[in-house]
CSV table of C-alpha atoms and ligand atoms in Angstrom, one decimal:
chain,number,residue,atom,x,y,z
A,321,MET,CA,-0.1,0.3,-0.1
A,322,ARG,CA,1.0,3.6,-0.6
A,323,LEU,CA,0.8,6.5,1.3
A,324,ASP,CA,1.0,10.0,0.8
A,325,VAL,CA,0.5,13.1,3.0
A,326,VAL,CA,0.4,16.3,2.8
A,327,SER,CA,0.9,18.5,5.6
A,328,ILE,CA,2.4,22.2,7.1
A,329,PHE,CA,3.7,19.8,9.3
A,330,PRO,CA,5.1,16.9,7.9
A,331,GLU,CA,8.1,16.2,10.7
A,332,TYR,CA,4.5,15.9,12.8
A,333,LEU,CA,4.0,12.3,10.7
A,334,ALA,CA,7.7,10.8,11.4
A,335,ALA,CA,6.0,8.5,14.2
A,336,LEU,CA,5.1,6.4,11.1
A,337,ASP,CA,8.8,5.6,11.2
A,338,LEU,CA,8.2,3.9,14.7
A,339,SER,CA,6.9,0.9,15.8
A,340,LEU,CA,5.0,-1.5,13.5
A,341,VAL,CA,4.3,1.2,10.8
A,342,GLY,CA,7.8,1.6,10.9
A,343,LYS,CA,8.3,-2.0,10.5
A,344,ALA,CA,5.8,-2.4,7.8
A,345,ALA,CA,7.6,0.4,5.5
A,346,LYS,CA,11.1,-1.0,6.4
A,347,SER,CA,9.2,-4.1,4.6
A,348,GLY,CA,7.7,-2.8,2.1
A,349,LEU,CA,4.4,-3.4,2.8
A,350,LEU,CA,4.5,0.5,3.2
A,351,ASP,CA,5.4,3.3,0.3
A,352,VAL,CA,4.7,6.5,2.3
A,353,HIS,CA,5.9,9.7,1.3
A,354,LEU,CA,5.7,13.2,3.2
A,355,HIS,CA,4.7,16.2,1.6
A,356,ASP,CA,5.1,19.6,3.1
A,357,LEU,CA,2.1,21.6,1.4
A,358,ARG,CA,5.0,24.8,1.4
A,359,GLU,CA,6.2,23.2,-1.6
A,360,TRP,CA,3.6,24.4,-3.6
A,361,THR,CA,3.7,28.5,-2.0
A,362,TYR,CA,5.3,30.5,-4.0
A,363,ASP,CA,5.2,34.1,-2.3
A,364,ARG,CA,7.9,35.2,0.8
A,365,HIS,CA,6.0,34.1,3.3
A,366,ARG,CA,4.9,30.6,1.8
A,367,THR,CA,1.2,31.2,2.5
A,368,VAL,CA,-1.4,28.6,3.1
A,369,ASP,CA,-4.1,30.7,4.5
A,370,ASP,CA,-6.4,32.9,4.5
A,371,THR,CA,-9.6,35.0,6.0
A,372,PRO,CA,-12.4,33.1,5.3
A,373,TYR,CA,-15.5,34.4,2.8
A,374,GLY,CA,-18.7,35.0,5.4
A,375,GLY,CA,-16.2,36.5,8.0
A,376,GLY,CA,-16.1,34.6,11.5
A,377,ALA,CA,-12.8,33.6,13.0
A,378,GLY,CA,-9.7,32.3,12.5
A,379,MET,CA,-8.6,32.0,8.5
A,380,VAL,CA,-9.0,29.0,6.1
A,381,MET,CA,-6.4,27.3,4.2
A,382,LYS,CA,-6.4,28.6,0.7
A,383,PRO,CA,-7.1,26.3,-2.5
A,384,ASP,CA,-4.6,26.9,-4.7
A,385,PRO,CA,-1.5,25.2,-2.2
A,386,TRP,CA,-3.9,22.3,-2.3
A,387,GLY,CA,-5.0,22.4,-5.7
A,388,GLU,CA,-1.2,21.7,-7.0
A,389,ALA,CA,0.0,19.8,-4.5
A,390,LEU,CA,-3.0,17.0,-5.3
A,391,ASP,CA,-1.7,17.6,-9.1
A,392,ALA,CA,1.6,16.7,-7.8
A,393,VAL,CA,1.3,13.6,-5.7
A,394,ALA,CA,-1.9,12.2,-7.7
A,395,PRO,CA,-1.6,13.5,-11.5
A,396,ALA,CA,-4.9,13.9,-13.1
A,397,ALA,CA,-3.3,11.7,-16.1
A,398,GLY,CA,-1.8,9.3,-14.2
A,399,PRO,CA,-2.9,5.4,-14.6
A,400,SER,CA,-4.5,5.4,-11.1
A,401,GLN,CA,-5.9,7.8,-8.7
A,402,PRO,CA,-5.5,7.2,-4.7
A,403,ARG,CA,-8.4,7.0,-2.4
A,404,LEU,CA,-8.3,10.8,-0.7
A,405,ILE,CA,-9.2,10.8,2.9
A,406,VAL,CA,-9.4,14.4,4.6
A,407,PRO,CA,-9.2,14.4,8.1
A,408,THR,CA,-12.2,16.7,9.4
A,409,PRO,CA,-14.4,17.1,12.9
A,410,ALA,CA,-17.0,17.1,9.9
A,411,GLY,CA,-16.6,13.7,8.6
A,412,ARG,CA,-18.4,10.4,8.8
A,413,PRO,CA,-17.2,8.5,12.0
A,414,PHE,CA,-14.1,6.4,11.5
A,415,THR,CA,-14.6,3.1,12.5
A,416,GLN,CA,-13.1,-0.6,12.4
A,417,GLU,CA,-15.4,-1.6,9.3
A,418,LEU,CA,-14.0,2.0,7.6
A,419,ALA,CA,-10.2,0.4,9.0
A,420,TYR,CA,-11.2,-3.0,6.8
A,421,GLU,CA,-12.5,-1.2,3.9
A,422,LEU,CA,-9.7,1.3,3.8
A,423,ALA,CA,-6.8,-1.4,3.8
A,424,ASP,CA,-7.8,-3.3,1.0
A,425,GLU,CA,-6.8,0.3,-1.1
A,426,PRO,CA,-3.8,0.1,-3.0
A,427,TRP,CA,-3.1,3.8,-2.3
A,428,LEU,CA,-4.4,6.4,0.1
A,429,ALA,CA,-3.4,9.9,0.3
A,430,PHE,CA,-4.2,12.1,3.3
A,431,ALA,CA,-4.9,16.1,3.3
A,432,CYS,CA,-4.3,17.2,7.0
A,433,GLY,CA,-5.7,20.6,7.3
A,434,ARG,CA,-5.3,23.1,9.6
A,435,TYR,CA,-6.8,26.2,11.2
A,436,GLU,CA,-10.3,26.7,10.6
A,437,GLY,CA,-9.9,24.1,7.4
A,438,ILE,CA,-9.6,23.3,4.0
A,439,ASP,CA,-11.0,25.5,1.0
A,440,ALA,CA,-14.1,23.1,0.6
A,441,ARG,CA,-13.4,23.1,-3.1
A,442,VAL,CA,-10.1,21.5,-2.7
A,443,ALA,CA,-12.2,18.2,-1.8
A,444,ALA,CA,-15.2,18.7,-4.4
A,445,HIS,CA,-12.5,19.3,-7.2
A,446,ALA,CA,-10.1,16.5,-5.8
A,447,ALA,CA,-13.6,14.4,-6.3
A,448,GLU,CA,-14.2,15.4,-9.8
A,449,ARG,CA,-11.2,12.8,-10.2
A,450,MET,CA,-10.5,10.6,-7.3
A,451,ARG,CA,-12.9,8.9,-4.2
A,452,VAL,CA,-13.0,11.7,-1.6
A,453,ASP,CA,-13.6,10.6,2.2
A,454,GLU,CA,-13.8,13.4,4.8
A,455,ILE,CA,-13.4,11.4,8.2
A,456,SER,CA,-13.5,11.7,12.0
A,457,VAL,CA,-11.8,10.2,14.5
A,458,GLY,CA,-13.8,11.0,17.2
A,459,ASP,CA,-16.7,14.1,18.6
A,460,TYR,CA,-13.7,15.9,19.9
A,461,VAL,CA,-11.5,19.4,18.0
A,462,LEU,CA,-8.0,18.6,17.3
A,463,ASN,CA,-5.8,21.0,16.0
A,464,GLY,CA,-5.2,19.9,12.5
A,465,GLY,CA,-5.4,16.8,11.1
A,466,GLU,CA,-2.2,15.1,11.5
A,467,VAL,CA,-2.8,13.3,14.9
A,468,ALA,CA,-6.2,12.2,13.0
A,469,VAL,CA,-4.1,10.7,10.4
A,470,LEU,CA,-1.5,9.1,12.6
A,471,VAL,CA,-4.7,7.0,14.0
A,472,ILE,CA,-6.4,6.3,10.6
A,473,VAL,CA,-2.6,4.7,9.1
A,474,GLU,CA,-1.9,2.4,12.4
A,475,ALA,CA,-6.0,1.5,12.7
A,476,VAL,CA,-5.2,0.5,8.4
A,477,ALA,CA,-1.5,-0.8,8.7
A,478,ARG,CA,-2.2,-3.2,11.2
A,479,LEU,CA,-4.5,-5.1,9.2
A,480,LEU,CA,-2.1,-5.4,6.2
A,481,PRO,CA,-1.0,-9.3,6.1
A,482,GLY,CA,2.4,-9.5,7.5
A,483,VAL,CA,2.3,-6.1,9.6
A,484,ILE,CA,1.0,-7.5,12.9
A,485,GLY,CA,2.7,-11.0,13.9
A,486,ASN,CA,-0.3,-12.7,15.4
A,487,PRO,CA,-3.6,-12.1,13.0
A,488,ALA,CA,-5.8,-14.3,15.0
A,489,SER,CA,-6.0,-11.7,18.0
A,490,LEU,CA,-7.1,-9.0,15.4
A,491,ALA,CA,-10.7,-11.4,15.2
A,492,GLU,CA,-10.8,-11.3,18.9
A,493,GLU,CA,-10.2,-7.2,19.4
A,494,SER,CA,-12.6,-4.4,20.5
A,495,HIS,CA,-15.2,-3.3,17.5
A,496,SER,CA,-13.9,-6.4,15.2
A,497,GLY,CA,-15.1,-9.6,16.6
A,498,ASP,CA,-18.5,-10.3,18.1
A,499,GLY,CA,-19.6,-6.2,18.5
A,500,LEU,CA,-18.4,-6.4,22.0
A,501,LEU,CA,-15.7,-5.1,24.2
A,502,GLU,CA,-12.6,-6.7,24.8
A,503,TYR,CA,-12.2,-9.0,27.9
A,504,PRO,CA,-9.7,-7.7,30.5
A,505,VAL,CA,-6.4,-9.3,30.1
A,506,TYR,CA,-3.9,-10.3,32.8
A,507,THR,CA,-0.3,-11.9,33.2
A,508,LYS,CA,2.1,-13.4,35.6
A,509,PRO,CA,2.4,-12.6,38.5
A,510,PRO,CA,-1.2,-14.2,39.9
A,511,SER,CA,-1.0,-11.9,42.5
A,512,TRP,CA,0.0,-7.9,42.4
A,513,ARG,CA,-0.2,-5.3,45.1
A,514,GLY,CA,-3.5,-7.3,46.7
A,515,HIS,CA,-4.9,-7.9,43.2
A,516,ASP,CA,-5.1,-11.3,42.1
A,517,VAL,CA,-6.0,-12.8,38.8
A,518,PRO,CA,-9.7,-14.4,38.5
A,519,ASP,CA,-9.5,-18.1,39.4
A,520,VAL,CA,-10.6,-19.4,36.3
A,521,LEU,CA,-8.1,-17.8,34.4
A,522,LEU,CA,-5.7,-20.3,36.8
A,523,SER,CA,-8.3,-23.0,36.0
A,524,GLY,CA,-7.0,-24.5,32.8
A,525,ASN,CA,-10.5,-25.2,32.2
A,526,HIS,CA,-10.8,-24.0,28.6
A,527,LYS,CA,-14.5,-24.0,28.4
A,528,LEU,CA,-14.8,-21.9,32.1
A,529,VAL,CA,-12.6,-19.4,30.3
A,530,ALA,CA,-14.1,-18.5,27.1
A,531,GLU,CA,-17.5,-18.4,29.0
A,532,TRP,CA,-16.2,-15.8,32.1
A,533,ARG,CA,-14.5,-14.1,29.3
A,534,HIS,CA,-17.6,-13.5,26.9
A,535,ASP,CA,-19.4,-12.4,30.2
A,536,GLU,CA,-16.8,-10.3,30.9
A,537,SER,CA,-17.1,-8.9,27.3
A,538,VAL,CA,-20.4,-8.2,28.0
A,539,ARG,CA,-20.8,-6.4,31.6
A,540,ARG,CA,-17.8,-4.1,30.2
A,541,THR,CA,-19.7,-3.4,27.0
A,542,ALA,CA,-23.0,-2.8,29.2
A,543,GLU,CA,-21.2,-0.6,31.6
A,544,ARG,CA,-19.2,1.3,28.9
A,545,ARG,CA,-21.0,1.4,25.9
A,546,PRO,CA,-25.0,0.6,26.2
A,547,ASP,CA,-25.1,1.8,22.5
A,548,LEU,CA,-22.9,-1.2,21.1
A,549,LEU,CA,-24.6,-4.2,23.6
A,550,ALA,CA,-28.1,-2.7,21.8
A,551,ALA,CA,-26.5,-3.3,18.7
A,552,TRP,CA,-25.1,-6.3,19.4
A,553,GLY,CA,-28.8,-7.8,21.5
A,554,ALA,CA,-30.1,-7.3,18.3
A,555,ALA,CA,-27.7,-8.8,16.0
A,556,VAL,CA,-27.5,-11.9,18.0
A,557,GLY,CA,-31.7,-11.6,18.4
A,558,HIS,CA,-31.3,-12.1,14.2
A,559,LYS,CA,-28.5,-14.6,14.6
A,560,ALA,CA,-30.9,-16.7,16.9
A,561,ASP,CA,-34.0,-16.3,14.4
A,562,GLU,CA,-32.4,-17.6,11.4
A,563,VAL,CA,-31.4,-20.3,14.0
A,564,GLU,CA,-35.0,-21.2,14.8
B,1172,LIG,C1,-13.1,21.6,9.7
B,1172,LIG,O1,-13.7,22.6,11.1
B,1172,LIG,C2,-12.9,22.7,12.0
B,1172,LIG,C3,-13.5,23.6,13.3
B,1172,LIG,C4,-12.5,23.7,13.9
B,1172,LIG,C5,-11.4,23.4,13.9
B,1172,LIG,C6,-10.5,22.5,13.1
B,1172,LIG,C7,-9.2,22.5,13.3
B,1172,LIG,N1,-8.4,21.7,12.2
B,1172,LIG,C8,-8.1,22.1,11.1
B,1172,LIG,C9,-7.8,20.5,10.1
B,1172,LIG,C10,-8.6,19.7,11.2
B,1172,LIG,C11,-8.6,18.5,10.4
B,1172,LIG,C12,-9.3,17.3,11.6
B,1172,LIG,C13,-9.6,18.0,13.1
B,1172,LIG,C14,-10.2,17.0,13.4
B,1172,LIG,C15,-11.0,15.6,13.3
B,1172,LIG,C16,-11.7,15.3,14.4
B,1172,LIG,N2,-12.1,13.7,14.5
B,1172,LIG,N3,-11.5,16.2,15.6
B,1172,LIG,N4,-10.9,17.0,15.3
B,1172,LIG,C17,-9.7,19.3,13.0
B,1172,LIG,C18,-9.1,20.2,12.2
B,1172,LIG,C19,-11.4,22.4,12.5
């Protein structure tokens, strides 16, 4: 998978050289290209922003530098086009399902905005030749798109074959297995600062361990994400209906 990231702070994305994503890049599973948006500015101050039409606080990122950056990263006459991801608080939610979808793409490009966002015509114009997704990584406001790109790239890269050591662990994770949150996990020592590992996990009885883990997943989901529990209940209910 090829990844292109355009930002006025490309050094923010240096974290992509670390850990799993860095390993994937070194092993050729990921081909990461970082670009400084100011490369496509020509005035003395390398200006990338201007005042918003219609007034209001803050500044908006000018369309020209973005248009030229995207032309350079993904030429219109090129043999293929990337899927363009534009992080924004106003985007559709980034979910594990979308992570799996993006993991199937051969080429992703990311536009990291700053200020109050990117002139809306940039995404509209890009959509004339590539698929554009405006994505939110959560219902809170960041100062720019770079952190959101790190979140999205990590969630997507770990799904690529060969990136994580034990693919079986992906199936058991929260948000990607049966729709419930993950059960609590423990390791040695069996007792630590007055806190003991639940006896069932030391029993060696795999059936009891599986039952306990499921019950803990349901309990945690009910406690922390009742919305997910409702969806899980409906899905399980439907499955039960299918059996009857
Ligand atoms: C566009 O509307 C905005 C309104 C107020 C502030 C900002 C700041 N900002 C600039 C670019 C940018 C890109 C992504 C995000 C972002 C994404 C999520 N999930 N939270 N925050 C925030 C961004 C933008």
